[in-house]
Amino acid sequence: MANDAAAQSGAVRPQLGAMRSSSYLSDHQQYRPRHKSPEGFHGIDTVVEDRNLGSHASSPKPILPFNGIPSEDNPPTIVDSGINHNYSHPNCAPPAGERTDKLVATLFYKTKARAAAAAAAASNGSLPPSGSSNEHLPENMAPTTDMKAFPLEPPTHENESLDHLYGNYISPLCITSFLHLMSTFPMPHEGDEPHSSHRCLDNPENPRVVELTLSPAPRADYLSLQDLRKHEMIYRFEQEWNVDVVLQKESVLRRHPRLVVFDMDSTLITQEVIDLLAEHIKDPPDLAARVAEITERAMRGELDFEASFRQRLALLKGLPDTTFNTLRPVLDVTKGVPELIRALKRMGVKTAVLSGGFLPLTAWLAGELGIDHAHANEVVTEDGKLTGEAKGIIVGKERKQELLIEIAKLEKVDLKQTVAVGDGANDLLMLGAAGLGVAWNAKPRVQMEASARLNGESLLDLLYLFGLTVEEIETLISA
């Protein structure tokens, strides 16, 4: 009995506090080897197991519990893994009482311009630019993979754009050059350090469209957004890199338009309707050329649009009114327009066409495309023929601006959430009244006056200005 009592008194029951390692087997094995501690440091295991040996008494430092805060006795452990983590807030909501000050720059590579240059070179019998060659290009479409042959800096006195040197897309060097350009404009005296982020909206390998977000934006009191868009350095950059640069203030209204209005001739369609009508009149034989000349002068802003329209319409006197119906199959809708209208409708955006042409064709095209509003000139007919006169107010530049405002009011849309697209001088007031005015393959004067310019092949590019990616666009246009 005495032996049993002694055995019981000597037995030690496992305690939860004894489980000090991450291994259950290690904690409950019958024999646990003594832990070897670095010289001068004694862990809790050493203290407990060597209590009877007194080895801890020679320790020069007292044993203090580690509470998770580094100190001289418990210095932090630094492990150099080669990875740096920075905790910053460039894309977060601004602090209370402050407002976001970001500038969004959307860069479009102009494939149309490069193709036109190649075609012109081929017609002249000269060699096309290396960027437009049909031969196989290395990965990422760079002109060479040999770093010794790769240009280290842009060549001087070069007439050709730099894309044929660095690739037919928005190259990293193109983005770097643009960021350097933007850094030359004065920034706010107070605030965070300038930073930027980018998104390839269509293709991460060879992007044609890249969205850059810059924060903070250049000082508005020194250079307004309107003046920045027209700055000579921005225009020069576009020429050097064969790109279009669209600058917008970052806001929720930019990403969510509610009304988009279009010009018709040379915007929704590739032709001028009044020129198509002139082609059907064979007497006098030079009528088509005379009408085309008046049209060109009017679109360049050299002639008042209303007066020029009445002059051209008078030349069409005697044309059968059924001509409008025969022209329907001839109309060439701009690439990407049907998909664009379908995407806008799925986004809940209202659409309108404001044309300086003729209502019979404009209304028919609007119905075919699913456009919500259509406004154009009404022509007077007698005995089934055109009289050469128009009814009511001519839809010129002033009327287009008025119609934009009226439709926005009718649809209860803030003008800041409107977008206007056109190509001629008679569209300038409309482009200026909208929240964003886009010059589409426009005349030089219109491109310089508009807040944005696009010179591409597909009008579907308009959706990139709202921050949509190609994946999101494909979702919107899918049946």
mmCIF file of N, CA, C and O in Angstrom, residues 85-116:
data_model
loop_
_atom_site.group_PDB
_atom_site.id
_atom_site.type_symbol
_atom_site.label_atom_id
_atom_site.label_comp_id
_atom_site.label_asym_id
_atom_site.label_seq_id
_atom_site.Cartn_x
_atom_site.Cartn_y
_atom_site.Cartn_z
ATOM 1 N N HIS A 85 6.973 45.189 -48.854
ATOM 2 C CA HIS A 85 5.543 45.475 -48.780
ATOM 3 C C HIS A 85 5.350 46.907 -48.279
ATOM 4 O O HIS A 85 5.827 47.269 -47.208
ATOM 5 N N ASN A 86 4.664 47.710 -49.075
ATOM 6 C CA ASN A 86 4.369 49.087 -48.696
ATOM 7 C C ASN A 86 2.871 49.235 -48.467
ATOM 8 O O ASN A 86 2.066 48.795 -49.294
ATOM 9 N N TYR A 87 2.514 49.863 -47.394
ATOM 10 C CA TYR A 87 1.101 50.066 -47.065
ATOM 11 C C TYR A 87 0.755 51.516 -47.371
ATOM 12 O O TYR A 87 1.119 52.426 -46.632
ATOM 13 N N SER A 88 0.102 51.734 -48.496
ATOM 14 C CA SER A 88 -0.262 53.086 -48.915
ATOM 15 C C SER A 88 -1.711 53.094 -49.372
ATOM 16 O O SER A 88 -2.363 52.060 -49.464
ATOM 17 N N HIS A 89 -2.207 54.282 -49.695
ATOM 18 C CA HIS A 89 -3.629 54.425 -50.028
ATOM 19 C C HIS A 89 -3.854 55.190 -51.333
ATOM 20 O O HIS A 89 -4.683 56.092 -51.389
ATOM 21 N N PRO A 90 -3.158 54.867 -52.400
ATOM 22 C CA PRO A 90 -3.339 55.655 -53.627
ATOM 23 C C PRO A 90 -4.705 55.496 -54.256
ATOM 24 O O PRO A 90 -5.188 56.399 -54.928
ATOM 25 N N ASN A 91 -5.354 54.342 -54.066
ATOM 26 C CA ASN A 91 -6.648 54.101 -54.698
ATOM 27 C C ASN A 91 -7.789 54.037 -53.683
ATOM 28 O O ASN A 91 -8.861 53.543 -53.999
ATOM 29 N N CYS A 92 -7.533 54.506 -52.483
ATOM 30 C CA CYS A 92 -8.568 54.480 -51.445
ATOM 31 C C CYS A 92 -9.369 55.775 -51.458
ATOM 32 O O CYS A 92 -9.010 56.751 -52.118
ATOM 33 N N ALA A 93 -10.468 55.778 -50.707
ATOM 34 C CA ALA A 93 -11.245 56.999 -50.551
ATOM 35 C C ALA A 93 -10.401 58.044 -49.828
ATOM 36 O O ALA A 93 -9.575 57.706 -48.980
ATOM 37 N N PRO A 94 -10.579 59.313 -50.179
ATOM 38 C CA PRO A 94 -9.766 60.356 -49.533
ATOM 39 C C PRO A 94 -10.146 60.521 -48.070
ATOM 40 O O PRO A 94 -11.237 60.125 -47.650
ATOM 41 N N PRO A 95 -9.274 61.098 -47.262
ATOM 42 C CA PRO A 95 -9.605 61.345 -45.854
ATOM 43 C C PRO A 95 -10.814 62.261 -45.724
ATOM 44 O O PRO A 95 -11.188 62.979 -46.666
ATOM 45 N N ALA A 96 -11.434 62.237 -44.541
ATOM 46 C CA ALA A 96 -12.621 63.056 -44.293
ATOM 47 C C ALA A 96 -12.292 64.527 -44.512
ATOM 48 O O ALA A 96 -11.264 65.028 -44.060
ATOM 49 N N GLY A 97 -13.175 65.205 -45.224
ATOM 50 C CA GLY A 97 -12.989 66.615 -45.495
ATOM 51 C C GLY A 97 -12.180 66.932 -46.729
ATOM 52 O O GLY A 97 -12.050 68.098 -47.100
ATOM 53 N N GLU A 98 -11.622 65.913 -47.400
ATOM 54 C CA GLU A 98 -10.845 66.126 -48.609
ATOM 55 C C GLU A 98 -11.564 65.496 -49.803
ATOM 56 O O GLU A 98 -12.457 64.674 -49.639
ATOM 57 N N ARG A 99 -11.153 65.907 -51.002
ATOM 58 C CA ARG A 99 -11.755 65.403 -52.227
ATOM 59 C C ARG A 99 -10.674 64.762 -53.092
ATOM 60 O O ARG A 99 -9.505 65.149 -53.063
ATOM 61 N N THR A 100 -11.113 63.771 -53.870
ATOM 62 C CA THR A 100 -10.188 63.090 -54.766
ATOM 63 C C THR A 100 -9.723 64.038 -55.865
ATOM 64 O O THR A 100 -10.528 64.743 -56.474
ATOM 65 N N ASP A 101 -8.414 64.062 -56.097
ATOM 66 C CA ASP A 101 -7.848 64.906 -57.142
ATOM 67 C C ASP A 101 -7.031 64.018 -58.072
ATOM 68 O O ASP A 101 -5.810 63.914 -57.950
ATOM 69 N N LYS A 102 -7.732 63.359 -58.987
ATOM 70 C CA LYS A 102 -7.078 62.437 -59.908
ATOM 71 C C LYS A 102 -7.380 62.828 -61.344
ATOM 72 O O LYS A 102 -8.460 63.318 -61.661
ATOM 73 N N LEU A 103 -6.418 62.579 -62.196
ATOM 74 C CA LEU A 103 -6.560 62.833 -63.627
ATOM 75 C C LEU A 103 -6.424 61.499 -64.351
ATOM 76 O O LEU A 103 -5.481 60.744 -64.108
ATOM 77 N N VAL A 104 -7.381 61.220 -65.232
ATOM 78 C CA VAL A 104 -7.356 59.980 -66.006
ATOM 79 C C VAL A 104 -6.943 60.303 -67.436
ATOM 80 O O VAL A 104 -7.552 61.149 -68.088
ATOM 81 N N ALA A 105 -5.899 59.640 -67.889
ATOM 82 C CA ALA A 105 -5.425 59.798 -69.264
ATOM 83 C C ALA A 105 -5.601 58.470 -69.981
ATOM 84 O O ALA A 105 -5.047 57.454 -69.559
ATOM 85 N N THR A 106 -6.400 58.474 -71.054
ATOM 86 C CA THR A 106 -6.610 57.273 -71.847
ATOM 87 C C THR A 106 -5.834 57.419 -73.146
ATOM 88 O O THR A 106 -6.072 58.352 -73.915
ATOM 89 N N LEU A 107 -4.903 56.498 -73.385
ATOM 90 C CA LEU A 107 -4.044 56.537 -74.563
ATOM 91 C C LEU A 107 -4.528 55.505 -75.581
ATOM 92 O O LEU A 107 -4.665 54.317 -75.249
ATOM 93 N N PHE A 108 -4.776 55.960 -76.810
ATOM 94 C CA PHE A 108 -5.211 55.092 -77.902
ATOM 95 C C PHE A 108 -4.122 55.056 -78.968
ATOM 96 O O PHE A 108 -3.740 56.112 -79.496
ATOM 97 N N TYR A 109 -3.656 53.868 -79.282
ATOM 98 C CA TYR A 109 -2.730 53.756 -80.407
ATOM 99 C C TYR A 109 -3.517 53.825 -81.706
ATOM 100 O O TYR A 109 -4.527 53.133 -81.877
ATOM 101 N N LYS A 110 -3.035 54.641 -82.654
ATOM 102 C CA LYS A 110 -3.781 54.885 -83.888
ATOM 103 C C LYS A 110 -3.351 53.892 -84.972
ATOM 104 O O LYS A 110 -2.469 54.168 -85.780
ATOM 105 N N THR A 111 -3.991 52.735 -84.969
ATOM 106 C CA THR A 111 -3.689 51.721 -85.987
ATOM 107 C C THR A 111 -4.104 52.199 -87.362
ATOM 108 O O THR A 111 -3.493 51.838 -88.371
ATOM 109 N N LYS A 112 -5.147 53.014 -87.423
ATOM 110 C CA LYS A 112 -5.627 53.520 -88.712
ATOM 111 C C LYS A 112 -4.576 54.385 -89.380
ATOM 112 O O LYS A 112 -4.346 54.300 -90.589
ATOM 113 N N ALA A 113 -3.907 55.235 -88.604
ATOM 114 C CA ALA A 113 -2.877 56.103 -89.157
ATOM 115 C C ALA A 113 -1.694 55.291 -89.662
ATOM 116 O O ALA A 113 -1.129 55.582 -90.716
ATOM 117 N N ARG A 114 -1.298 54.250 -88.924
ATOM 118 C CA ARG A 114 -0.179 53.424 -89.352
ATOM 119 C C ARG A 114 -0.531 52.673 -90.634
ATOM 120 O O ARG A 114 0.288 52.562 -91.554
ATOM 121 N N ALA A 115 -1.758 52.166 -90.737
ATOM 122 C CA ALA A 115 -2.174 51.462 -91.948
ATOM 123 C C ALA A 115 -2.219 52.410 -93.136
ATOM 124 O O ALA A 115 -1.841 52.051 -94.250
ATOM 125 N N ALA A 116 -2.684 53.649 -92.909
ATOM 126 C CA ALA A 116 -2.741 54.632 -93.990
ATOM 127 C C ALA A 116 -1.343 54.980 -94.470
ATOM 128 O O ALA A 116 -1.097 55.144 -95.676
#
